[in-house]
Amino acid sequence: MPIFDEVSRQMTSAMRAKDAPRLAALRGMRAAFQTEMKRDGADTLSDDACVIVLRRLAKQRKESIDAFHKAKRADRADEERAELAVIEAFLPRLADEAQTRSWVEAAIAETGATAPGDVGRVMGAVMKAHKGDVDGVLAKNLAAALLSNANEDTI
């Protein structure tokens, strides 16, 4: 079942079960989908488009959790964590660190990157080849580390 339809189906189930936190998260997801549909003028969203929207929502929740944690608002951070769990249930798993490292190393070889200033080129290659499968922050950190190590080795 497409992600868009599954969110709608689970939203109905959450209403019937009176599961307010889950319902709030699902409503937020559906609202984000509808906003994206209005932007494109489409009647529905493909799973790829849904995943992009969900990744954006997950990133927002993670940032909110950090902000609430710093503000010592554990109650609000817990609410955001609950919403994040619902969002992540619909997302495909990202590549682990070992797989991401191999993709970054391949992109470094492909682009001929040799210095820490080449991280942008490496990230462009990684994201072009594996956009939906890789954690961009992890890939960037690995690329920066690998390029700084490569630079130290040549000195």
PDB file of C-alpha atoms in Angstrom:
ATOM      1  CA  MET A   1       0.000   0.000   0.000  1.00  0.00           C
ATOM      2  CA  PRO A   2       1.391   3.457  -0.849  1.00  0.00           C
ATOM      3  CA  ILE A   3       2.659   5.504   2.086  1.00  0.00           C
ATOM      4  CA  PHE A   4       0.078   8.240   1.490  1.00  0.00           C
ATOM      5  CA  ASP A   5      -2.806   5.753   1.715  1.00  0.00           C
ATOM      6  CA  GLU A   6      -1.271   3.937   4.690  1.00  0.00           C
ATOM      7  CA  VAL A   7      -1.016   7.204   6.660  1.00  0.00           C
ATOM      8  CA  SER A   8      -4.701   7.888   5.959  1.00  0.00           C
ATOM      9  CA  ARG A   9      -5.679   4.350   6.985  1.00  0.00           C
ATOM     10  CA  GLN A  10      -3.677   4.522  10.221  1.00  0.00           C
ATOM     11  CA  MET A  11      -5.119   7.946  10.953  1.00  0.00           C
ATOM     12  CA  THR A  12      -8.614   6.428  10.911  1.00  0.00           C
ATOM     13  CA  SER A  13      -7.450   3.603  13.179  1.00  0.00           C
ATOM     14  CA  ALA A  14      -5.885   6.063  15.627  1.00  0.00           C
ATOM     15  CA  MET A  15      -9.138   8.063  15.740  1.00  0.00           C
ATOM     16  CA  ARG A  16     -11.142   4.943  16.521  1.00  0.00           C
ATOM     17  CA  ALA A  17      -8.635   3.885  19.181  1.00  0.00           C
ATOM     18  CA  LYS A  18      -8.602   7.411  20.653  1.00  0.00           C
ATOM     19  CA  ASP A  19      -4.788   7.388  20.448  1.00  0.00           C
ATOM     20  CA  ALA A  20      -4.304  11.173  20.562  1.00  0.00           C
ATOM     21  CA  PRO A  21      -0.485  11.326  20.339  1.00  0.00           C
ATOM     22  CA  ARG A  22      -0.353   8.965  17.347  1.00  0.00           C
ATOM     23  CA  LEU A  23      -3.276  10.754  15.714  1.00  0.00           C
ATOM     24  CA  ALA A  24      -1.525  14.118  16.082  1.00  0.00           C
ATOM     25  CA  ALA A  25       1.606  12.778  14.414  1.00  0.00           C
ATOM     26  CA  LEU A  26      -0.349  11.189  11.568  1.00  0.00           C
ATOM     27  CA  ARG A  27      -2.367  14.372  11.027  1.00  0.00           C
ATOM     28  CA  GLY A  28       0.854  16.359  10.824  1.00  0.00           C
ATOM     29  CA  MET A  29       2.233  13.926   8.264  1.00  0.00           C
ATOM     30  CA  ARG A  30      -0.930  14.060   6.177  1.00  0.00           C
ATOM     31  CA  ALA A  31      -0.967  17.870   6.324  1.00  0.00           C
ATOM     32  CA  ALA A  32       2.637  17.949   5.068  1.00  0.00           C
ATOM     33  CA  PHE A  33       1.676  15.564   2.251  1.00  0.00           C
ATOM     34  CA  GLN A  34      -1.274  17.753   1.282  1.00  0.00           C
ATOM     35  CA  THR A  35       0.890  20.865   1.287  1.00  0.00           C
ATOM     36  CA  GLU A  36       3.315  19.112  -1.056  1.00  0.00           C
ATOM     37  CA  MET A  37       0.429  17.984  -3.277  1.00  0.00           C
ATOM     38  CA  LYS A  38      -0.886  21.554  -3.528  1.00  0.00           C
ATOM     39  CA  ARG A  39       2.580  22.776  -4.447  1.00  0.00           C
ATOM     40  CA  ASP A  40       2.778  20.239  -7.284  1.00  0.00           C
ATOM     41  CA  GLY A  41      -0.918  20.355  -8.207  1.00  0.00           C
ATOM     42  CA  ALA A  42      -1.114  16.555  -7.852  1.00  0.00           C
ATOM     43  CA  ASP A  43      -3.927  14.331  -6.599  1.00  0.00           C
ATOM     44  CA  THR A  44      -1.598  12.020  -4.704  1.00  0.00           C
ATOM     45  CA  LEU A  45       2.088  11.646  -3.848  1.00  0.00           C
ATOM     46  CA  SER A  46       4.476   8.936  -4.932  1.00  0.00           C
ATOM     47  CA  ASP A  47       6.263   6.971  -2.233  1.00  0.00           C
ATOM     48  CA  ASP A  48       9.520   8.734  -3.158  1.00  0.00           C
ATOM     49  CA  ALA A  49       7.922  12.144  -2.616  1.00  0.00           C
ATOM     50  CA  CYS A  50       6.390  10.932   0.667  1.00  0.00           C
ATOM     51  CA  VAL A  51       9.790   9.741   1.885  1.00  0.00           C
ATOM     52  CA  ILE A  52      11.319  13.145   1.137  1.00  0.00           C
ATOM     53  CA  VAL A  53       8.549  14.876   3.101  1.00  0.00           C
ATOM     54  CA  LEU A  54       8.884  12.393   5.978  1.00  0.00           C
ATOM     55  CA  ARG A  55      12.662  12.856   6.144  1.00  0.00           C
ATOM     56  CA  ARG A  56      12.107  16.610   6.394  1.00  0.00           C
ATOM     57  CA  LEU A  57       9.552  16.089   9.190  1.00  0.00           C
ATOM     58  CA  ALA A  58      11.917  13.729  11.023  1.00  0.00           C
ATOM     59  CA  LYS A  59      14.722  16.269  10.810  1.00  0.00           C
ATOM     60  CA  GLN A  60      12.416  18.955  12.210  1.00  0.00           C
ATOM     61  CA  ARG A  61      11.435  16.693  15.105  1.00  0.00           C
ATOM     62  CA  LYS A  62      15.087  15.946  15.913  1.00  0.00           C
ATOM     63  CA  GLU A  63      15.889  19.648  15.957  1.00  0.00           C
ATOM     64  CA  SER A  64      12.877  20.304  18.189  1.00  0.00           C
ATOM     65  CA  ILE A  65      13.936  17.543  20.584  1.00  0.00           C
ATOM     66  CA  ASP A  66      17.373  19.147  20.907  1.00  0.00           C
ATOM     67  CA  ALA A  67      15.866  22.599  21.446  1.00  0.00           C
ATOM     68  CA  PHE A  68      13.410  21.369  24.076  1.00  0.00           C
ATOM     69  CA  HIS A  69      16.151  19.403  25.794  1.00  0.00           C
ATOM     70  CA  LYS A  70      18.335  22.519  25.994  1.00  0.00           C
ATOM     71  CA  ALA A  71      15.366  24.503  27.318  1.00  0.00           C
ATOM     72  CA  LYS A  72      14.803  21.812  29.975  1.00  0.00           C
ATOM     73  CA  ARG A  73      11.323  21.043  28.625  1.00  0.00           C
ATOM     74  CA  ALA A  74      11.397  17.254  28.920  1.00  0.00           C
ATOM     75  CA  ASP A  75       7.612  17.012  28.506  1.00  0.00           C
ATOM     76  CA  ARG A  76       7.690  18.671  25.073  1.00  0.00           C
ATOM     77  CA  ALA A  77      10.797  16.705  24.070  1.00  0.00           C
ATOM     78  CA  ASP A  78       8.941  13.480  24.896  1.00  0.00           C
ATOM     79  CA  GLU A  79       6.000  14.548  22.717  1.00  0.00           C
ATOM     80  CA  GLU A  80       8.382  15.228  19.836  1.00  0.00           C
ATOM     81  CA  ARG A  81      10.075  11.840  20.374  1.00  0.00           C
ATOM     82  CA  ALA A  82       6.695  10.120  20.149  1.00  0.00           C
ATOM     83  CA  GLU A  83       5.926  11.913  16.878  1.00  0.00           C
ATOM     84  CA  LEU A  84       9.389  11.064  15.562  1.00  0.00           C
ATOM     85  CA  ALA A  85       8.786   7.372  16.296  1.00  0.00           C
ATOM     86  CA  VAL A  86       5.563   7.445  14.259  1.00  0.00           C
ATOM     87  CA  ILE A  87       7.290   9.226  11.364  1.00  0.00           C
ATOM     88  CA  GLU A  88      10.273   6.859  11.385  1.00  0.00           C
ATOM     89  CA  ALA A  89       7.949   3.848  11.201  1.00  0.00           C
ATOM     90  CA  PHE A  90       7.091   4.924   7.640  1.00  0.00           C
ATOM     91  CA  LEU A  91      10.669   5.624   6.560  1.00  0.00           C
ATOM     92  CA  PRO A  92      12.938   3.057   4.962  1.00  0.00           C
ATOM     93  CA  ARG A  93      16.075   2.378   6.961  1.00  0.00           C
ATOM     94  CA  LEU A  94      19.134   4.414   6.083  1.00  0.00           C
ATOM     95  CA  ALA A  95      22.444   2.776   5.329  1.00  0.00           C
ATOM     96  CA  ASP A  96      24.598   1.978   8.331  1.00  0.00           C
ATOM     97  CA  GLU A  97      27.971   3.618   8.943  1.00  0.00           C
ATOM     98  CA  ALA A  98      29.982   0.892   7.176  1.00  0.00           C
ATOM     99  CA  GLN A  99      27.869   1.125   4.007  1.00  0.00           C
ATOM    100  CA  THR A 100      27.921   4.926   4.099  1.00  0.00           C
ATOM    101  CA  ARG A 101      31.714   4.869   4.499  1.00  0.00           C
ATOM    102  CA  SER A 102      32.077   2.648   1.424  1.00  0.00           C
ATOM    103  CA  TRP A 103      29.849   4.987  -0.624  1.00  0.00           C
ATOM    104  CA  VAL A 104      31.833   8.024   0.555  1.00  0.00           C
ATOM    105  CA  GLU A 105      35.143   6.313  -0.267  1.00  0.00           C
ATOM    106  CA  ALA A 106      33.815   5.438  -3.736  1.00  0.00           C
ATOM    107  CA  ALA A 107      32.698   9.051  -4.254  1.00  0.00           C
ATOM    108  CA  ILE A 108      36.123  10.322  -3.161  1.00  0.00           C
ATOM    109  CA  ALA A 109      37.778   8.047  -5.718  1.00  0.00           C
ATOM    110  CA  GLU A 110      35.229   8.986  -8.394  1.00  0.00           C
ATOM    111  CA  THR A 111      35.595  12.744  -7.907  1.00  0.00           C
ATOM    112  CA  GLY A 112      39.329  12.712  -7.303  1.00  0.00           C
ATOM    113  CA  ALA A 113      38.866  14.637  -4.066  1.00  0.00           C
ATOM    114  CA  THR A 114      42.056  15.059  -2.044  1.00  0.00           C
ATOM    115  CA  ALA A 115      41.520  17.970   0.355  1.00  0.00           C
ATOM    116  CA  PRO A 116      38.992  18.886   3.043  1.00  0.00           C
ATOM    117  CA  GLY A 117      37.730  21.622   0.722  1.00  0.00           C
ATOM    118  CA  ASP A 118      36.450  18.931  -1.650  1.00  0.00           C
ATOM    119  CA  VAL A 119      33.727  17.723   0.747  1.00  0.00           C
ATOM    120  CA  GLY A 120      31.062  19.481  -1.338  1.00  0.00           C
ATOM    121  CA  ARG A 121      32.026  17.603  -4.501  1.00  0.00           C
ATOM    122  CA  VAL A 122      32.066  14.301  -2.617  1.00  0.00           C
ATOM    123  CA  MET A 123      28.682  15.007  -1.017  1.00  0.00           C
ATOM    124  CA  GLY A 124      27.225  15.896  -4.408  1.00  0.00           C
ATOM    125  CA  ALA A 125      28.303  12.534  -5.793  1.00  0.00           C
ATOM    126  CA  VAL A 126      27.071  10.590  -2.755  1.00  0.00           C
ATOM    127  CA  MET A 127      23.703  12.309  -2.629  1.00  0.00           C
ATOM    128  CA  LYS A 128      23.181  11.976  -6.378  1.00  0.00           C
ATOM    129  CA  ALA A 129      23.775   8.232  -6.227  1.00  0.00           C
ATOM    130  CA  HIS A 130      22.174   7.402  -2.848  1.00  0.00           C
ATOM    131  CA  LYS A 131      19.908  10.304  -1.827  1.00  0.00           C
ATOM    132  CA  GLY A 132      17.112   8.312  -0.177  1.00  0.00           C
ATOM    133  CA  ASP A 133      19.413   5.727   1.353  1.00  0.00           C
ATOM    134  CA  VAL A 134      22.072   7.774   3.142  1.00  0.00           C
ATOM    135  CA  ASP A 135      22.118  10.024   6.200  1.00  0.00           C
ATOM    136  CA  GLY A 136      23.572  13.262   4.834  1.00  0.00           C
ATOM    137  CA  VAL A 137      25.056  14.361   8.157  1.00  0.00           C
ATOM    138  CA  LEU A 138      26.846  11.044   8.636  1.00  0.00           C
ATOM    139  CA  ALA A 139      28.118  11.087   5.045  1.00  0.00           C
ATOM    140  CA  LYS A 140      29.395  14.654   5.407  1.00  0.00           C
ATOM    141  CA  ASN A 141      31.189  13.847   8.654  1.00  0.00           C
ATOM    142  CA  LEU A 142      32.780  10.742   7.126  1.00  0.00           C
ATOM    143  CA  ALA A 143      33.820  12.645   4.004  1.00  0.00           C
ATOM    144  CA  ALA A 144      35.389  15.409   6.082  1.00  0.00           C
ATOM    145  CA  ALA A 145      37.220  12.884   8.260  1.00  0.00           C
ATOM    146  CA  LEU A 146      38.453  10.812   5.326  1.00  0.00           C
ATOM    147  CA  LEU A 147      39.615  13.874   3.385  1.00  0.00           C
ATOM    148  CA  SER A 148      41.385  15.393   6.371  1.00  0.00           C
ATOM    149  CA  ASN A 149      43.123  12.044   7.014  1.00  0.00           C
ATOM    150  CA  ALA A 150      44.076  11.779   3.345  1.00  0.00           C
ATOM    151  CA  ASN A 151      45.484  15.281   3.486  1.00  0.00           C
ATOM    152  CA  GLU A 152      47.559  14.442   6.592  1.00  0.00           C
ATOM    153  CA  ASP A 153      48.918  11.300   4.916  1.00  0.00           C
ATOM    154  CA  THR A 154      50.259  13.293   1.965  1.00  0.00           C
ATOM    155  CA  ILE A 155      52.083  15.836   4.134  1.00  0.00           C
TER     156      ILE A 155
END
